[in-house]
């Protein structure tokens, strides 16, 4: 592998604000089953696969489902989620994200998507970013969910960049742990108190100076 750098972006809550739609859809599912979930609990669901999320939620509610019911609830949650994202366009890209992607592309730094979502390709197409990525690794391509580093290691491999030369942008605790386990530089997007295991934390991309990115990808 080369010594060049690569940058890996999570999708939900990093490139687009879909984390809130996942929460609303999971909350509706919980409410329909007779209990509620909080935004604090939701932090534990961020970055976590659809199956694992439902297992965790059912555990919180003390609800047991048959396999068929489990599959049915997952499908209903996804239908509900798809209705939230159906109208997404380029304008839904979070502030500051496009500028950083443009900078990386202008400087020939390869970029990958590393997401747990099986809807990732669909969303990237909706917001017009599908063609910008040199590699896309999503929930269809992995067998081990974050915090397992598999998704980021596959992304690094596809970019042909050593893991330790990769920078990861993540909004979830599980994703930061996955990046750290992969020995990548982890950058949290969100609250410092939640993402305290990250190497750096920013509230959002508008806070990140291009000079900081330049140093990360050229050092
Ligand atoms: C992650 C989200 O990116 O993808 C989780 O942070 C979500 O909230 C997971 O559950 C799986 O997404 P999907 O779109 O395949 O249900
Ligand atoms: Mg995320």
mmCIF file of C-alpha atoms and ligand atoms in Angstrom:
data_model
loop_
_atom_site.group_PDB
_atom_site.id
_atom_site.type_symbol
_atom_site.label_atom_id
_atom_site.label_comp_id
_atom_site.label_asym_id
_atom_site.label_seq_id
_atom_site.Cartn_x
_atom_site.Cartn_y
_atom_site.Cartn_z
ATOM 1 C CA UNK A 1 0.000 0.000 0.000
ATOM 2 C CA UNK A 2 1.038 3.602 -0.475
ATOM 3 C CA UNK A 3 1.763 6.223 2.153
ATOM 4 C CA UNK A 4 -0.936 8.501 0.827
ATOM 5 C CA UNK A 5 -3.841 9.599 2.976
ATOM 6 C CA UNK A 6 -7.516 8.805 2.696
ATOM 7 C CA UNK A 7 -10.648 10.172 4.311
ATOM 8 C CA UNK A 8 -13.683 8.113 5.321
ATOM 9 C CA UNK A 9 -17.060 9.686 6.030
ATOM 10 C CA UNK A 10 -19.898 8.142 7.978
ATOM 11 C CA UNK A 11 -23.248 9.109 6.421
ATOM 12 C CA UNK A 12 -26.099 9.442 8.922
ATOM 13 C CA UNK A 13 -25.493 12.442 11.181
ATOM 14 C CA UNK A 14 -22.282 13.398 9.353
ATOM 15 C CA UNK A 15 -23.083 14.127 5.703
ATOM 16 C CA UNK A 16 -26.845 14.449 6.204
ATOM 17 C CA UNK A 17 -29.036 14.916 9.254
ATOM 18 C CA UNK A 18 -30.791 11.564 8.906
ATOM 19 C CA UNK A 19 -29.912 10.521 12.478
ATOM 20 C CA UNK A 20 -33.037 12.426 13.575
ATOM 21 C CA UNK A 21 -35.192 10.427 11.108
ATOM 22 C CA UNK A 22 -33.821 7.113 12.388
ATOM 23 C CA UNK A 23 -34.712 8.275 15.912
ATOM 24 C CA UNK A 24 -38.254 9.308 14.941
ATOM 25 C CA UNK A 25 -38.860 5.991 13.170
ATOM 26 C CA UNK A 26 -37.480 3.918 16.072
ATOM 27 C CA UNK A 27 -39.489 5.995 18.534
ATOM 28 C CA UNK A 28 -42.699 5.344 16.611
ATOM 29 C CA UNK A 29 -41.930 1.611 16.633
ATOM 30 C CA UNK A 30 -41.349 1.681 20.407
ATOM 31 C CA UNK A 31 -44.514 3.719 21.001
ATOM 32 C CA UNK A 32 -46.533 1.255 18.895
ATOM 33 C CA UNK A 33 -45.172 -1.540 21.090
ATOM 34 C CA UNK A 34 -46.225 0.362 24.230
ATOM 35 C CA UNK A 35 -43.087 2.113 25.486
ATOM 36 C CA UNK A 36 -40.947 5.168 24.763
ATOM 37 C CA UNK A 37 -37.278 5.807 24.012
ATOM 38 C CA UNK A 38 -35.277 8.943 24.795
ATOM 39 C CA UNK A 39 -32.694 10.930 22.838
ATOM 40 C CA UNK A 40 -30.086 9.815 25.379
ATOM 41 C CA UNK A 41 -30.907 6.170 24.675
ATOM 42 C CA UNK A 42 -30.749 7.002 20.965
ATOM 43 C CA UNK A 43 -27.019 7.784 21.265
ATOM 44 C CA UNK A 44 -26.539 4.028 21.782
ATOM 45 C CA UNK A 45 -28.331 3.320 18.497
ATOM 46 C CA UNK A 46 -26.254 5.674 16.341
ATOM 47 C CA UNK A 47 -23.928 3.798 14.007
ATOM 48 C CA UNK A 48 -25.565 0.506 14.984
ATOM 49 C CA UNK A 49 -27.088 -1.779 12.321
ATOM 50 C CA UNK A 50 -30.847 -2.070 11.838
ATOM 51 C CA UNK A 51 -31.053 -5.575 13.322
ATOM 52 C CA UNK A 52 -28.897 -4.767 16.332
ATOM 53 C CA UNK A 53 -30.838 -1.521 16.934
ATOM 54 C CA UNK A 54 -34.137 -3.393 17.106
ATOM 55 C CA UNK A 55 -32.654 -5.983 19.478
ATOM 56 C CA UNK A 56 -31.442 -3.189 21.779
ATOM 57 C CA UNK A 57 -34.806 -1.362 21.650
ATOM 58 C CA UNK A 58 -36.812 -4.511 22.399
ATOM 59 C CA UNK A 59 -34.489 -5.115 25.351
ATOM 60 C CA UNK A 60 -35.246 -1.610 26.692
ATOM 61 C CA UNK A 61 -38.986 -2.230 26.375
ATOM 62 C CA UNK A 62 -38.821 -5.775 27.731
ATOM 63 C CA UNK A 63 -40.626 -6.947 24.590
ATOM 64 C CA UNK A 64 -40.112 -10.363 22.998
ATOM 65 C CA UNK A 65 -41.089 -10.924 19.353
ATOM 66 C CA UNK A 66 -41.244 -14.004 17.168
ATOM 67 C CA UNK A 67 -38.831 -14.043 14.241
ATOM 68 C CA UNK A 68 -41.662 -13.101 11.850
ATOM 69 C CA UNK A 69 -42.787 -10.228 14.059
ATOM 70 C CA UNK A 70 -39.179 -9.043 14.338
ATOM 71 C CA UNK A 71 -38.822 -8.959 10.542
ATOM 72 C CA UNK A 72 -42.180 -7.210 10.209
ATOM 73 C CA UNK A 73 -41.224 -4.492 12.726
ATOM 74 C CA UNK A 74 -37.895 -3.921 10.955
ATOM 75 C CA UNK A 75 -39.672 -3.568 7.608
ATOM 76 C CA UNK A 76 -42.211 -1.132 9.080
ATOM 77 C CA UNK A 77 -39.453 0.944 10.656
ATOM 78 C CA UNK A 78 -37.620 1.098 7.340
ATOM 79 C CA UNK A 79 -40.787 2.050 5.407
ATOM 80 C CA UNK A 80 -41.399 4.834 7.881
ATOM 81 C CA UNK A 81 -37.751 5.950 7.620
ATOM 82 C CA UNK A 82 -37.928 5.891 3.798
ATOM 83 C CA UNK A 83 -40.940 8.206 3.894
ATOM 84 C CA UNK A 84 -38.862 10.725 5.907
ATOM 85 C CA UNK A 85 -35.953 10.640 3.445
ATOM 86 C CA UNK A 86 -38.015 10.490 0.240
ATOM 87 C CA UNK A 87 -37.783 14.237 -0.458
ATOM 88 C CA UNK A 88 -34.082 14.668 0.256
ATOM 89 C CA UNK A 89 -32.048 16.752 -2.178
ATOM 90 C CA UNK A 90 -28.640 18.398 -2.432
ATOM 91 C CA UNK A 91 -29.868 21.078 -0.016
ATOM 92 C CA UNK A 92 -29.906 18.443 2.756
ATOM 93 C CA UNK A 93 -26.124 18.087 2.762
ATOM 94 C CA UNK A 94 -25.046 19.449 6.147
ATOM 95 C CA UNK A 95 -23.279 22.851 6.166
ATOM 96 C CA UNK A 96 -19.528 22.694 5.530
ATOM 97 C CA UNK A 97 -19.520 19.117 4.193
ATOM 98 C CA UNK A 98 -19.409 19.986 0.471
ATOM 99 C CA UNK A 99 -16.530 22.433 1.003
ATOM 100 C CA UNK A 100 -14.420 19.733 2.680
ATOM 101 C CA UNK A 101 -15.261 17.135 0.021
ATOM 102 C CA UNK A 102 -14.356 19.664 -2.707
ATOM 103 C CA UNK A 103 -11.057 20.462 -0.994
ATOM 104 C CA UNK A 104 -10.154 16.754 -0.726
ATOM 105 C CA UNK A 105 -11.037 16.082 -4.345
ATOM 106 C CA UNK A 106 -9.099 19.119 -5.599
ATOM 107 C CA UNK A 107 -6.080 17.766 -3.728
ATOM 108 C CA UNK A 108 -6.458 14.187 -5.005
ATOM 109 C CA UNK A 109 -7.152 12.767 -1.539
ATOM 110 C CA UNK A 110 -9.347 9.691 -2.042
ATOM 111 C CA UNK A 111 -12.593 9.597 -0.081
ATOM 112 C CA UNK A 112 -14.796 6.714 1.007
ATOM 113 C CA UNK A 113 -18.140 6.258 2.656
ATOM 114 C CA UNK A 114 -18.187 3.943 5.680
ATOM 115 C CA UNK A 115 -21.771 3.559 6.844
ATOM 116 C CA UNK A 116 -23.842 0.917 8.648
ATOM 117 C CA UNK A 117 -26.884 1.886 6.597
ATOM 118 C CA UNK A 118 -28.381 -0.256 3.850
ATOM 119 C CA UNK A 119 -30.006 2.942 2.542
ATOM 120 C CA UNK A 120 -26.675 4.730 2.082
ATOM 121 C CA UNK A 121 -26.385 4.481 -1.707
ATOM 122 C CA UNK A 122 -29.969 5.649 -2.112
ATOM 123 C CA UNK A 123 -29.328 8.713 0.076
ATOM 124 C CA UNK A 124 -26.041 9.594 -1.657
ATOM 125 C CA UNK A 125 -27.848 9.517 -4.991
ATOM 126 C CA UNK A 126 -30.643 11.734 -3.676
ATOM 127 C CA UNK A 127 -28.214 14.388 -2.440
ATOM 128 C CA UNK A 128 -26.039 14.155 -5.572
ATOM 129 C CA UNK A 129 -22.883 12.841 -3.895
ATOM 130 C CA UNK A 130 -22.834 9.270 -5.208
ATOM 131 C CA UNK A 131 -20.243 10.021 -7.891
ATOM 132 C CA UNK A 132 -17.965 11.930 -5.513
ATOM 133 C CA UNK A 133 -16.860 8.865 -3.567
ATOM 134 C CA UNK A 134 -13.931 6.700 -4.652
ATOM 135 C CA UNK A 135 -15.325 3.837 -2.547
ATOM 136 C CA UNK A 136 -18.652 3.166 -0.861
ATOM 137 C CA UNK A 137 -18.931 0.603 1.929
ATOM 138 C CA UNK A 138 -22.328 0.317 3.576
ATOM 139 C CA UNK A 139 -24.560 -2.009 5.570
ATOM 140 C CA UNK A 140 -24.859 -4.352 2.578
ATOM 141 C CA UNK A 141 -21.110 -4.933 2.479
ATOM 142 C CA UNK A 142 -20.281 -5.809 6.084
ATOM 143 C CA UNK A 143 -21.012 -8.675 8.434
ATOM 144 C CA UNK A 144 -19.822 -7.036 11.655
ATOM 145 C CA UNK A 145 -21.439 -3.872 12.968
ATOM 146 C CA UNK A 146 -19.581 -0.867 14.412
ATOM 147 C CA UNK A 147 -17.781 -0.752 16.887
ATOM 148 C CA UNK A 148 -16.177 -3.571 14.909
ATOM 149 C CA UNK A 149 -13.735 -1.801 12.544
ATOM 150 C CA UNK A 150 -14.665 -3.983 9.525
ATOM 151 C CA UNK A 151 -16.506 -1.247 7.597
ATOM 152 C CA UNK A 152 -13.580 1.190 7.839
ATOM 153 C CA UNK A 153 -10.929 -1.459 7.119
ATOM 154 C CA UNK A 154 -12.764 -2.493 3.935
ATOM 155 C CA UNK A 155 -13.041 1.188 2.962
ATOM 156 C CA UNK A 156 -9.282 1.736 3.513
ATOM 157 C CA UNK A 157 -8.526 -1.367 1.483
ATOM 158 C CA UNK A 158 -10.737 -0.166 -1.369
ATOM 159 C CA UNK A 159 -8.984 3.229 -1.303
ATOM 160 C CA UNK A 160 -5.645 1.409 -1.246
ATOM 161 C CA UNK A 161 -4.590 3.460 1.786
ATOM 162 C CA UNK A 162 -3.093 2.063 5.004
ATOM 163 C CA UNK A 163 -5.589 2.250 7.903
ATOM 164 C CA UNK A 164 -3.234 4.423 9.973
ATOM 165 C CA UNK A 165 -3.225 6.946 7.118
ATOM 166 C CA UNK A 166 -7.013 7.268 7.179
ATOM 167 C CA UNK A 167 -9.078 9.976 8.827
ATOM 168 C CA UNK A 168 -12.664 9.115 9.839
ATOM 169 C CA UNK A 169 -15.549 11.536 10.390
ATOM 170 C CA UNK A 170 -18.184 10.015 12.696
ATOM 171 C CA UNK A 171 -21.114 11.167 14.832
ATOM 172 C CA UNK A 172 -21.568 7.951 16.833
ATOM 173 C CA UNK A 173 -19.783 6.480 19.827
ATOM 174 C CA UNK A 174 -19.743 3.056 18.117
ATOM 175 C CA UNK A 175 -18.215 4.611 14.978
ATOM 176 C CA UNK A 176 -15.489 6.461 16.893
ATOM 177 C CA UNK A 177 -14.620 3.209 18.671
ATOM 178 C CA UNK A 178 -14.515 1.414 15.300
ATOM 179 C CA UNK A 179 -12.172 4.071 13.851
ATOM 180 C CA UNK A 180 -9.926 3.880 16.914
ATOM 181 C CA UNK A 181 -9.803 0.069 16.722
ATOM 182 C CA UNK A 182 -8.831 0.401 13.052
ATOM 183 C CA UNK A 183 -5.971 2.709 14.208
ATOM 184 C CA UNK A 184 -7.356 5.575 12.126
ATOM 185 C CA UNK A 185 -7.541 9.236 13.162
ATOM 186 C CA UNK A 186 -11.055 9.706 14.549
ATOM 187 C CA UNK A 187 -12.906 12.994 14.278
ATOM 188 C CA UNK A 188 -16.180 13.248 16.153
ATOM 189 C CA UNK A 189 -18.974 15.418 14.799
ATOM 190 C CA UNK A 190 -21.274 16.225 17.705
ATOM 191 C CA UNK A 191 -20.960 16.750 21.439
ATOM 192 C CA UNK A 192 -17.576 16.486 23.138
ATOM 193 C CA UNK A 193 -19.215 14.929 26.216
ATOM 194 C CA UNK A 194 -20.627 12.081 24.099
ATOM 195 C CA UNK A 195 -17.723 11.607 21.667
ATOM 196 C CA UNK A 196 -14.881 11.924 24.191
ATOM 197 C CA UNK A 197 -13.045 8.871 22.796
ATOM 198 C CA UNK A 198 -12.396 10.686 19.495
ATOM 199 C CA UNK A 199 -9.000 12.188 18.642
ATOM 200 C CA UNK A 200 -10.737 15.499 17.820
ATOM 201 C CA UNK A 201 -14.351 16.660 18.210
ATOM 202 C CA UNK A 202 -16.225 19.412 16.364
ATOM 203 C CA UNK A 203 -19.856 20.427 16.759
ATOM 204 C CA UNK A 204 -20.237 20.506 12.981
ATOM 205 C CA UNK A 205 -18.213 20.879 9.784
ATOM 206 C CA UNK A 206 -18.460 24.681 9.692
ATOM 207 C CA UNK A 207 -16.179 24.691 12.765
ATOM 208 C CA UNK A 208 -13.405 22.836 10.957
ATOM 209 C CA UNK A 209 -10.712 25.002 9.384
ATOM 210 C CA UNK A 210 -9.424 23.827 6.007
ATOM 211 C CA UNK A 211 -5.891 24.243 7.433
ATOM 212 C CA UNK A 212 -6.644 21.534 10.002
ATOM 213 C CA UNK A 213 -7.759 19.142 7.237
ATOM 214 C CA UNK A 214 -4.695 20.108 5.186
ATOM 215 C CA UNK A 215 -2.396 19.166 8.086
ATOM 216 C CA UNK A 216 -4.198 15.856 8.650
ATOM 217 C CA UNK A 217 -4.004 14.750 5.047
ATOM 218 C CA UNK A 218 -0.491 15.947 4.269
ATOM 219 C CA UNK A 219 1.490 15.115 7.423
HETATM 220 C C1 LIG B 1 -26.433 4.014 10.803
HETATM 221 C C2 LIG B 1 -27.329 4.832 11.696
HETATM 222 O O1 LIG B 1 -25.718 4.844 9.957
HETATM 223 O O2 LIG B 1 -27.199 3.104 10.008
HETATM 224 C C3 LIG B 1 -28.245 3.947 12.525
HETATM 225 O O3 LIG B 1 -26.531 5.626 12.552
HETATM 226 C C4 LIG B 1 -29.005 3.016 11.587
HETATM 227 O O4 LIG B 1 -29.131 4.759 13.253
HETATM 228 C C5 LIG B 1 -28.016 2.211 10.754
HETATM 229 O O5 LIG B 1 -29.840 2.128 12.345
HETATM 230 C C6 LIG B 1 -28.713 1.255 9.783
HETATM 231 O O6 LIG B 1 -29.401 2.024 8.853
HETATM 232 P P1 LIG B 1 -30.470 1.470 7.822
HETATM 233 O O7 LIG B 1 -30.709 2.651 6.908
HETATM 234 O O8 LIG B 1 -29.845 0.310 7.111
HETATM 235 O O9 LIG B 1 -31.675 1.065 8.598
HETATM 236 MG MG1 LIG B 2 -23.730 8.266 11.919
#
